[in-house]
Amino acid sequence: MQPSAAERRPRSFDRVLSSMCTEPHPAARRAAERFLASNPGDPATYGTIAELEREAVAALAEITGLAHTLGGDAADVSSHGYVTAGGTESNIQAVRSARERADVVDPVVVAPDSAHFSFHKAASVLGVELRTVPTDGDGRVDVDAVAAAIDDAALVVAVAGSTEYGRVDPIPALADLAVDADVPLHVDAAWGGFHLPFSGHDWGFAVDGVETVTIDPHKVGRAAVPAGGLLARDPATLDALAVDTPYLETASQASLTGTRSGAGVASAVAATDALWPDGYRREHERAMELATWFADELRGRGLGVVDPELPLVAFDLPRATFEGLRERGWRLSRTGADEARVVVMPHVTRESLSAFLDDLDELR
Ligand code: 0PR
């Protein structure tokens, strides 16, 4: 008998070049399977997964520099964050908390035009105005434009690893503006967060003024889907999100979703246990080297390339060649400006990119 569609093995990652998902770490896969039916949204019933969520948040607090600012006292780190369903939930919740805390009639969120579309969802769901400001020619937000837009804002958003180009906004400069204007700064490091501790950027809670950070274990962190992260410097950020939960044994819940993925939480702990810090550092170095090599190869073929700041390479590719590569099975997507975009995720290797270049040469 043929296996049903649901029983078939997932597609191999061999030719997946533009996704931010990747092969989970083997330990993450095993951990996910053990917790498929537990619900971190009900900690009084599912105590083991609740304890694992504290561990996941403690790991993310280390990675984002929050643990250090708390003086290494990770005892009550769970009041500083939780494991979300992904970057979208984290970003919505960061906006929601800022809206609650600003307590103004017409809340405004200032974000670069490079910000992920989840901020448009947040604005729509929460009834806030999203005031987008332009990026410069190199894909980072124009700081002067933020300065001109910040005064009445409830939140400023910075992107640390943009979805289309992997660009990191000038976070210290934005944080200075935010502190002066007394507006919280949210850093979206959903994808970049597992690279940035090794890239030399100033980006996380080490920067004064950064109040919340999105960082997703289910992207570069190599946890199972779904496992996102929202971290906050001030526990009041999460308090502003909490609603009473009268018929649960716990008094309140700050997450946006109710039932949540125990598999995501357990796999985030397993992956970060296995890989933080040395495994992630090695992956960062491997991926940067590969991205740099790939960018050189493309340039050598006369193609325009956006210099990779983090391991993501956008490059000019005629539409017909793009379509031809898709027909050969390469899972490739395009930026809004029509460049092809390769995200050097852990499953992307020198071999796969060489095979891609061979196909590219044949099609040109
Ligand atoms: N913030 C940034 C900077 C992101 O790049 C993304 C996702 C998000 C937030 C939202 O995260 P979730 O998708 O976890 O809610 N960026 C990818 C994108 O939109 C998501 C993606 C992942 C798309 C895998 C395709 C895919 O196969 O392109």
Tab-separated table of C-alpha atoms and ligand atoms in Angstrom:
chain	number	residue	atom	x	y	z
A	1	MET	CA	0.000	0.000	0.000
A	2	GLN	CA	1.180	3.538	-0.745
A	3	PRO	CA	1.912	5.615	2.362
A	4	SER	CA	-0.545	8.436	2.854
A	5	ALA	CA	0.656	11.977	2.219
A	6	ALA	CA	0.879	12.530	5.971
A	7	GLU	CA	3.126	9.482	6.392
A	8	ARG	CA	5.595	10.381	3.674
A	9	ARG	CA	8.994	11.614	4.782
A	10	PRO	CA	9.372	15.369	4.532
A	11	ARG	CA	11.211	16.784	1.527
A	12	SER	CA	14.938	16.614	1.840
A	13	PHE	CA	16.647	19.928	2.528
A	14	ASP	CA	19.199	19.322	-0.287
A	15	ARG	CA	17.869	21.962	-2.641
A	16	VAL	CA	16.180	24.283	-0.142
A	17	LEU	CA	18.101	27.546	-0.486
A	18	SER	CA	15.824	30.387	0.655
A	19	SER	CA	14.085	28.988	3.728
A	20	MET	CA	14.846	29.905	7.312
A	21	CYS	CA	13.863	26.419	8.474
A	22	THR	CA	16.498	23.711	8.656
A	23	GLU	CA	17.216	20.145	9.738
A	24	PRO	CA	16.692	20.033	13.528
A	25	HIS	CA	19.660	18.918	15.632
A	26	PRO	CA	19.334	15.150	16.335
A	27	ALA	CA	18.967	15.802	20.080
A	28	ALA	CA	16.241	18.360	19.325
A	29	ARG	CA	14.383	15.837	17.201
A	30	ARG	CA	14.476	13.235	19.987
A	31	ALA	CA	13.390	15.747	22.630
A	32	ALA	CA	10.519	16.960	20.458
A	33	GLU	CA	9.172	13.467	20.087
A	34	ARG	CA	9.108	12.916	23.840
A	35	PHE	CA	6.951	16.004	24.433
A	36	LEU	CA	4.508	15.874	21.543
A	37	ALA	CA	1.470	15.878	23.823
A	38	SER	CA	2.473	18.192	26.648
A	39	ASN	CA	1.303	21.775	26.964
A	40	PRO	CA	3.540	24.505	28.376
A	41	GLY	CA	0.408	26.674	28.466
A	42	ASP	CA	-0.763	24.668	31.477
A	43	PRO	CA	2.297	24.528	33.747
A	44	ALA	CA	0.411	23.242	36.782
A	45	THR	CA	-0.542	20.084	34.871
A	46	TYR	CA	2.583	19.681	32.728
A	47	GLY	CA	5.290	20.538	35.241
A	48	THR	CA	8.210	18.950	33.410
A	49	ILE	CA	7.715	20.998	30.271
A	50	ALA	CA	7.213	24.132	32.387
A	51	GLU	CA	10.603	23.513	33.971
A	52	LEU	CA	12.101	22.961	30.520
A	53	GLU	CA	10.626	26.264	29.375
A	54	ARG	CA	12.508	28.013	32.196
A	55	GLU	CA	15.670	26.354	30.879
A	56	ALA	CA	14.907	27.453	27.326
A	57	VAL	CA	14.366	31.041	28.447
A	58	ALA	CA	17.561	30.902	30.523
A	59	ALA	CA	19.493	29.773	27.426
A	60	LEU	CA	17.977	32.525	25.280
A	61	ALA	CA	18.755	35.016	28.059
A	62	GLU	CA	22.418	33.968	27.826
A	63	ILE	CA	22.500	34.256	24.055
A	64	THR	CA	20.883	37.703	23.951
A	65	GLY	CA	23.002	39.117	26.778
A	66	LEU	CA	20.055	39.435	29.157
A	67	ALA	CA	21.494	37.032	31.734
A	68	HIS	CA	24.600	39.169	31.945
A	69	THR	CA	22.617	42.358	32.589
A	70	LEU	CA	20.680	40.551	35.334
A	71	GLY	CA	24.012	39.972	37.045
A	72	GLY	CA	24.091	36.318	36.119
A	73	ASP	CA	21.107	35.770	38.389
A	74	ALA	CA	18.949	33.533	36.225
A	75	ALA	CA	16.796	32.414	39.159
A	76	ASP	CA	13.618	34.061	37.994
A	77	VAL	CA	14.406	34.397	34.346
A	78	SER	CA	10.974	33.037	33.429
A	79	SER	CA	9.444	36.431	34.223
A	80	HIS	CA	11.633	37.823	31.398
A	81	GLY	CA	10.376	35.752	28.485
A	82	TYR	CA	8.719	32.692	27.054
A	83	VAL	CA	8.838	30.302	24.135
A	84	THR	CA	6.499	31.524	21.414
A	85	ALA	CA	5.198	29.906	18.246
A	86	GLY	CA	7.786	31.864	16.243
A	87	GLY	CA	8.935	35.310	15.271
A	88	THR	CA	5.452	36.393	14.328
A	89	GLU	CA	4.029	35.784	17.799
A	90	SER	CA	7.098	37.357	19.437
A	91	ASN	CA	6.815	40.497	17.326
A	92	ILE	CA	3.059	40.785	17.841
A	93	GLN	CA	3.542	40.438	21.583
A	94	ALA	CA	6.337	43.015	21.697
A	95	VAL	CA	4.053	45.486	19.936
A	96	ARG	CA	1.103	44.528	22.124
A	97	SER	CA	3.017	45.050	25.335
A	98	ALA	CA	4.347	48.414	24.154
A	99	ARG	CA	0.811	49.472	23.220
A	100	GLU	CA	-0.509	48.490	26.667
A	101	ARG	CA	2.286	50.246	28.467
A	102	ALA	CA	2.181	53.424	26.392
A	103	ASP	CA	-1.502	53.813	27.182
A	104	VAL	CA	-2.180	56.385	24.450
A	105	VAL	CA	-5.221	56.770	22.223
A	106	ASP	CA	-3.466	56.321	18.859
A	107	PRO	CA	-0.333	54.234	19.364
A	108	VAL	CA	2.378	54.435	16.705
A	109	VAL	CA	5.111	51.880	16.015
A	110	VAL	CA	8.149	53.094	14.071
A	111	ALA	CA	9.816	50.360	12.008
A	112	PRO	CA	12.198	50.230	9.044
A	113	ASP	CA	10.714	49.257	5.703
A	114	SER	CA	12.939	46.174	5.939
A	115	ALA	CA	10.959	44.894	8.948
A	116	HIS	CA	9.309	41.498	8.571
A	117	PHE	CA	5.657	41.426	7.508
A	118	SER	CA	4.707	40.150	10.958
A	119	PHE	CA	4.759	43.812	12.076
A	120	HIS	CA	2.019	44.538	9.557
A	121	LYS	CA	0.024	41.698	11.106
A	122	ALA	CA	0.710	43.145	14.554
A	123	ALA	CA	-0.483	46.584	13.465
A	124	SER	CA	-3.617	45.135	11.942
A	125	VAL	CA	-4.501	42.892	14.876
A	126	LEU	CA	-3.690	45.476	17.519
A	127	GLY	CA	-5.037	48.608	15.842
A	128	VAL	CA	-1.751	50.483	15.985
A	129	GLU	CA	-0.300	52.642	13.244
A	130	LEU	CA	2.838	51.213	11.657
A	131	ARG	CA	4.991	54.164	10.617
A	132	THR	CA	7.636	52.739	8.289
A	133	VAL	CA	10.864	54.614	7.712
A	134	PRO	CA	13.213	54.094	4.767
A	135	THR	CA	16.419	52.085	4.697
A	136	ASP	CA	19.598	53.474	3.152
A	137	GLY	CA	21.142	52.146	-0.060
A	138	ASP	CA	22.743	49.352	1.917
A	139	GLY	CA	19.552	48.003	3.490
A	140	ARG	CA	19.927	49.446	7.013
A	141	VAL	CA	17.444	51.849	8.535
A	142	ASP	CA	18.062	55.558	8.034
A	143	VAL	CA	18.760	56.779	11.592
A	144	ASP	CA	17.808	60.386	10.786
A	145	ALA	CA	14.447	59.190	9.505
A	146	VAL	CA	13.870	57.345	12.785
A	147	ALA	CA	14.877	60.477	14.716
A	148	ALA	CA	12.264	62.449	12.788
A	149	ALA	CA	9.548	59.862	13.442
A	150	ILE	CA	10.164	58.831	17.041
A	151	ASP	CA	8.611	61.541	19.225
A	152	ASP	CA	5.094	60.214	19.803
A	153	ALA	CA	5.976	56.533	19.240
A	154	ALA	CA	5.020	53.685	21.568
A	155	LEU	CA	7.793	51.468	20.174
A	156	VAL	CA	10.750	51.580	17.799
A	157	VAL	CA	11.708	48.414	15.935
A	158	ALA	CA	15.219	47.517	14.788
A	159	VAL	CA	16.035	44.514	12.628
A	160	ALA	CA	19.104	42.436	13.444
A	161	GLY	CA	19.333	40.153	10.443
A	162	SER	CA	16.746	41.259	7.909
A	163	THR	CA	14.656	38.668	6.127
A	164	GLU	CA	15.628	39.789	2.634
A	165	TYR	CA	19.291	40.840	2.985
A	166	GLY	CA	20.482	39.714	6.421
A	167	ARG	CA	21.254	43.324	7.310
A	168	VAL	CA	21.726	44.557	10.890
A	169	ASP	CA	20.383	48.015	11.721
A	170	PRO	CA	22.684	50.415	13.667
A	171	ILE	CA	21.272	49.360	17.021
A	172	PRO	CA	23.438	51.494	19.360
A	173	ALA	CA	22.464	54.666	17.444
A	174	LEU	CA	18.793	53.681	17.482
A	175	ALA	CA	19.007	52.852	21.180
A	176	ASP	CA	20.446	56.318	21.914
A	177	LEU	CA	17.498	57.892	20.133
A	178	ALA	CA	15.069	55.611	21.952
A	179	VAL	CA	16.519	56.392	25.377
A	180	ASP	CA	16.440	60.144	24.680
A	181	ALA	CA	12.810	59.952	23.538
A	182	ASP	CA	11.883	57.529	26.350
A	183	VAL	CA	10.551	55.006	23.842
A	184	PRO	CA	11.328	51.265	24.150
A	185	LEU	CA	13.418	49.659	21.384
A	186	HIS	CA	12.521	46.180	20.137
A	187	VAL	CA	15.156	44.161	18.261
A	188	ASP	CA	13.917	41.542	15.810
A	189	ALA	CA	16.704	38.956	15.749
A	190	ALA	CA	14.364	36.099	14.843
A	191	TRP	CA	16.804	34.766	12.261
A	192	GLY	CA	20.026	36.605	13.180
A	193	GLY	CA	20.011	35.916	16.915
A	194	PHE	CA	22.078	32.737	16.794
A	195	HIS	CA	24.735	34.381	14.573
A	196	LEU	CA	25.048	37.746	16.278
A	197	PRO	CA	26.851	36.636	19.460
A	198	PHE	CA	29.790	35.748	17.173
A	199	SER	CA	29.622	38.434	14.498
A	200	GLY	CA	30.955	41.422	16.447
A	201	HIS	CA	27.724	43.448	16.249
A	202	ASP	CA	26.256	45.370	19.199
A	203	TRP	CA	22.714	44.155	19.166
A	204	GLY	CA	21.130	42.612	22.311
A	205	PHE	CA	20.494	43.556	25.921
A	206	ALA	CA	24.103	44.703	26.273
A	207	VAL	CA	22.864	47.852	24.512
A	208	ASP	CA	21.014	50.184	26.899
A	209	GLY	CA	17.584	51.006	25.551
A	210	VAL	CA	16.966	47.583	23.996
A	211	GLU	CA	13.886	46.498	25.914
A	212	THR	CA	12.695	43.397	24.026
A	213	VAL	CA	14.275	40.881	21.639
A	214	THR	CA	12.796	38.302	19.270
A	215	ILE	CA	15.050	35.263	18.739
A	216	ASP	CA	13.831	31.998	17.211
A	217	PRO	CA	15.272	28.609	18.155
A	218	HIS	CA	13.385	27.084	15.208
A	219	LYS	CA	15.515	28.974	12.692
A	220	VAL	CA	19.314	29.001	13.128
A	221	GLY	CA	18.923	27.534	16.635
A	222	ARG	CA	18.098	24.115	15.098
A	223	ALA	CA	15.103	23.366	17.319
A	224	ALA	CA	11.974	21.744	15.918
A	225	VAL	CA	9.178	23.940	14.553
A	226	PRO	CA	7.507	25.692	16.387
A	227	ALA	CA	9.919	27.327	18.819
A	228	GLY	CA	10.246	31.102	18.875
A	229	GLY	CA	11.464	33.347	21.659
A	230	LEU	CA	10.475	36.657	23.198
A	231	LEU	CA	12.780	38.158	25.833
A	232	ALA	CA	12.271	41.322	27.869
A	233	ARG	CA	14.635	43.349	30.039
A	234	ASP	CA	11.802	44.330	32.377
A	235	PRO	CA	9.315	41.770	33.751
A	236	ALA	CA	6.647	44.504	33.468
A	237	THR	CA	6.725	43.826	29.710
A	238	LEU	CA	5.309	40.345	30.271
A	239	ASP	CA	3.036	41.520	33.087
A	240	ALA	CA	1.370	43.848	30.585
A	241	LEU	CA	0.519	40.784	28.473
A	242	ALA	CA	-0.884	38.627	31.254
A	243	VAL	CA	-4.547	37.748	31.437
A	244	ASP	CA	-6.259	35.955	34.325
A	245	THR	CA	-6.801	32.220	33.838
A	246	PRO	CA	-9.581	31.474	36.311
A	247	TYR	CA	-10.021	27.736	35.679
A	248	LEU	CA	-6.297	26.857	35.492
A	249	GLU	CA	-4.236	26.160	38.586
A	250	THR	CA	-1.935	29.010	37.611
A	251	ALA	CA	-3.274	32.536	37.957
A	252	SER	CA	-2.350	34.144	34.650
A	253	GLN	CA	-0.911	33.593	31.191
A	254	ALA	CA	1.196	35.997	29.124
A	255	SER	CA	1.456	34.019	25.880
A	256	LEU	CA	-0.699	34.903	22.878
A	257	THR	CA	-1.650	31.313	22.108
A	258	GLY	CA	-3.199	29.021	24.712
A	259	THR	CA	-2.136	25.428	24.131
A	260	ARG	CA	1.501	25.577	23.073
A	261	SER	CA	4.043	23.145	21.669
A	262	GLY	CA	5.883	21.118	24.281
A	263	ALA	CA	7.885	19.650	21.400
A	264	GLY	CA	9.111	23.117	20.472
A	265	VAL	CA	10.105	23.936	24.039
A	266	ALA	CA	11.871	20.625	24.729
A	267	SER	CA	13.710	20.734	21.418
A	268	ALA	CA	14.854	24.312	22.061
A	269	VAL	CA	16.425	23.161	25.332
A	270	ALA	CA	18.051	20.144	23.684
A	271	ALA	CA	19.423	22.192	20.778
A	272	THR	CA	20.795	25.013	22.916
A	273	ASP	CA	22.277	22.489	25.378
A	274	ALA	CA	24.054	20.766	22.515
A	275	LEU	CA	25.177	23.842	20.584
A	276	TRP	CA	25.582	26.907	22.821
A	277	PRO	CA	28.103	28.380	22.512
A	278	ASP	CA	30.676	26.347	20.555
A	279	GLY	CA	28.351	24.624	18.093
A	280	TYR	CA	26.644	27.879	17.146
A	281	ARG	CA	30.008	29.639	16.857
A	282	ARG	CA	31.308	26.953	14.517
A	283	GLU	CA	28.138	27.149	12.449
A	284	HIS	CA	28.408	30.932	12.259
A	285	GLU	CA	31.986	30.693	11.024
A	286	ARG	CA	31.170	27.926	8.548
A	287	ALA	CA	28.135	29.734	7.163
A	288	MET	CA	29.932	33.104	6.842
A	289	GLU	CA	32.839	31.493	5.017
A	290	LEU	CA	30.456	29.692	2.691
A	291	ALA	CA	28.402	32.821	2.049
A	292	THR	CA	31.561	34.795	1.255
A	293	TRP	CA	32.783	32.093	-1.124
A	294	PHE	CA	29.394	31.863	-2.819
A	295	ALA	CA	29.194	35.655	-3.228
A	296	ASP	CA	32.668	35.617	-4.862
A	297	GLU	CA	31.631	32.807	-7.209
A	298	LEU	CA	28.563	34.762	-8.290
A	299	ARG	CA	30.584	37.952	-8.769
A	300	GLY	CA	33.080	35.974	-10.821
A	301	ARG	CA	30.181	35.144	-13.161
A	302	GLY	CA	29.439	38.840	-13.578
A	303	LEU	CA	26.326	38.843	-11.397
A	304	GLY	CA	25.553	41.749	-9.058
A	305	VAL	CA	25.767	40.605	-5.442
A	306	VAL	CA	24.686	42.239	-2.177
A	307	ASP	CA	27.704	41.799	0.106
A	308	PRO	CA	26.726	39.382	2.914
A	309	GLU	CA	26.844	40.895	6.420
A	310	LEU	CA	25.365	37.725	7.914
A	311	PRO	CA	25.148	34.461	5.931
A	312	LEU	CA	22.472	35.476	3.445
A	313	VAL	CA	23.362	36.270	-0.171
A	314	ALA	CA	21.066	38.239	-2.481
A	315	PHE	CA	22.092	38.513	-6.136
A	316	ASP	CA	20.837	39.523	-9.543
A	317	LEU	CA	19.506	36.659	-11.604
A	318	PRO	CA	17.572	36.927	-14.861
A	319	ARG	CA	13.988	35.808	-14.408
A	320	ALA	CA	14.310	32.982	-16.987
A	321	THR	CA	17.354	31.529	-15.194
A	322	PHE	CA	15.520	31.776	-11.887
A	323	GLU	CA	12.581	29.851	-13.347
A	324	GLY	CA	14.927	27.257	-14.874
A	325	LEU	CA	16.590	26.653	-11.511
A	326	ARG	CA	13.183	26.268	-9.841
A	327	GLU	CA	12.269	23.715	-12.497
A	328	ARG	CA	15.408	21.757	-11.606
A	329	GLY	CA	14.145	21.538	-8.036
A	330	TRP	CA	16.034	24.420	-6.426
A	331	ARG	CA	13.771	26.014	-3.804
A	332	LEU	CA	14.721	29.614	-4.352
A	333	SER	CA	12.787	32.796	-3.592
A	334	ARG	CA	13.177	36.429	-4.555
A	335	THR	CA	13.464	39.741	-2.731
A	336	GLY	CA	10.932	42.505	-3.334
A	337	ALA	CA	13.539	44.047	-5.681
A	338	ASP	CA	13.649	40.773	-7.653
A	339	GLU	CA	17.073	39.508	-6.580
A	340	ALA	CA	17.468	35.802	-5.874
A	341	ARG	CA	18.119	35.079	-2.226
A	342	VAL	CA	20.156	32.239	-0.682
A	343	VAL	CA	19.982	31.826	3.091
A	344	VAL	CA	23.029	29.837	4.206
A	345	MET	CA	21.287	27.691	6.808
A	346	PRO	CA	22.980	24.737	8.552
A	347	HIS	CA	21.791	22.309	5.861
A	348	VAL	CA	23.324	24.370	3.022
A	349	THR	CA	26.761	23.009	2.127
A	350	ARG	CA	29.637	23.712	-0.259
A	351	GLU	CA	28.498	20.652	-2.241
A	352	SER	CA	24.922	21.851	-2.601
A	353	LEU	CA	26.021	25.368	-3.608
A	354	SER	CA	28.534	23.942	-6.116
A	355	ALA	CA	25.780	21.838	-7.675
A	356	PHE	CA	23.599	24.959	-7.772
A	357	LEU	CA	26.363	26.908	-9.554
A	358	ASP	CA	26.775	24.067	-12.085
A	359	ASP	CA	23.070	24.253	-12.892
A	360	LEU	CA	23.287	28.027	-13.045
A	361	ASP	CA	26.175	27.790	-15.555
A	362	GLU	CA	24.235	25.377	-17.739
A	363	LEU	CA	21.180	27.615	-17.800
A	364	ARG	CA	22.925	30.900	-18.585
B	1	0PR	N1	11.336	38.269	11.850
B	1	0PR	C1	12.218	38.001	10.874
B	1	0PR	C2	13.442	38.863	10.734
B	1	0PR	C3	11.990	36.910	10.024
B	1	0PR	O1	12.847	36.667	9.024
B	1	0PR	C4	10.831	36.126	10.197
B	1	0PR	C5	10.535	34.959	9.298
B	1	0PR	C6	9.948	36.446	11.245
B	1	0PR	C7	10.229	37.525	12.049
B	1	0PR	C8	8.707	35.649	11.495
B	1	0PR	O2	9.040	34.411	12.007
B	1	0PR	P1	8.034	33.168	11.942
B	1	0PR	O3	7.881	32.816	10.506
B	1	0PR	O4	8.740	32.148	12.768
B	1	0PR	O5	6.769	33.597	12.558
B	1	0PR	N2	11.188	34.944	8.089
B	1	0PR	C9	10.948	33.946	7.068
B	1	0PR	C10	10.240	34.626	5.904
B	1	0PR	O6	9.169	35.199	6.105
B	1	0PR	C11	10.096	32.807	7.501
B	1	0PR	C12	10.205	31.636	6.607
B	1	0PR	C13	10.780	30.489	7.096
B	1	0PR	C14	9.711	31.618	5.322
B	1	0PR	C15	10.851	29.368	6.341
B	1	0PR	C16	9.811	30.496	4.522
B	1	0PR	C17	10.366	29.366	5.037
B	1	0PR	O7	10.441	28.227	4.308
B	1	0PR	O8	10.781	34.563	4.810
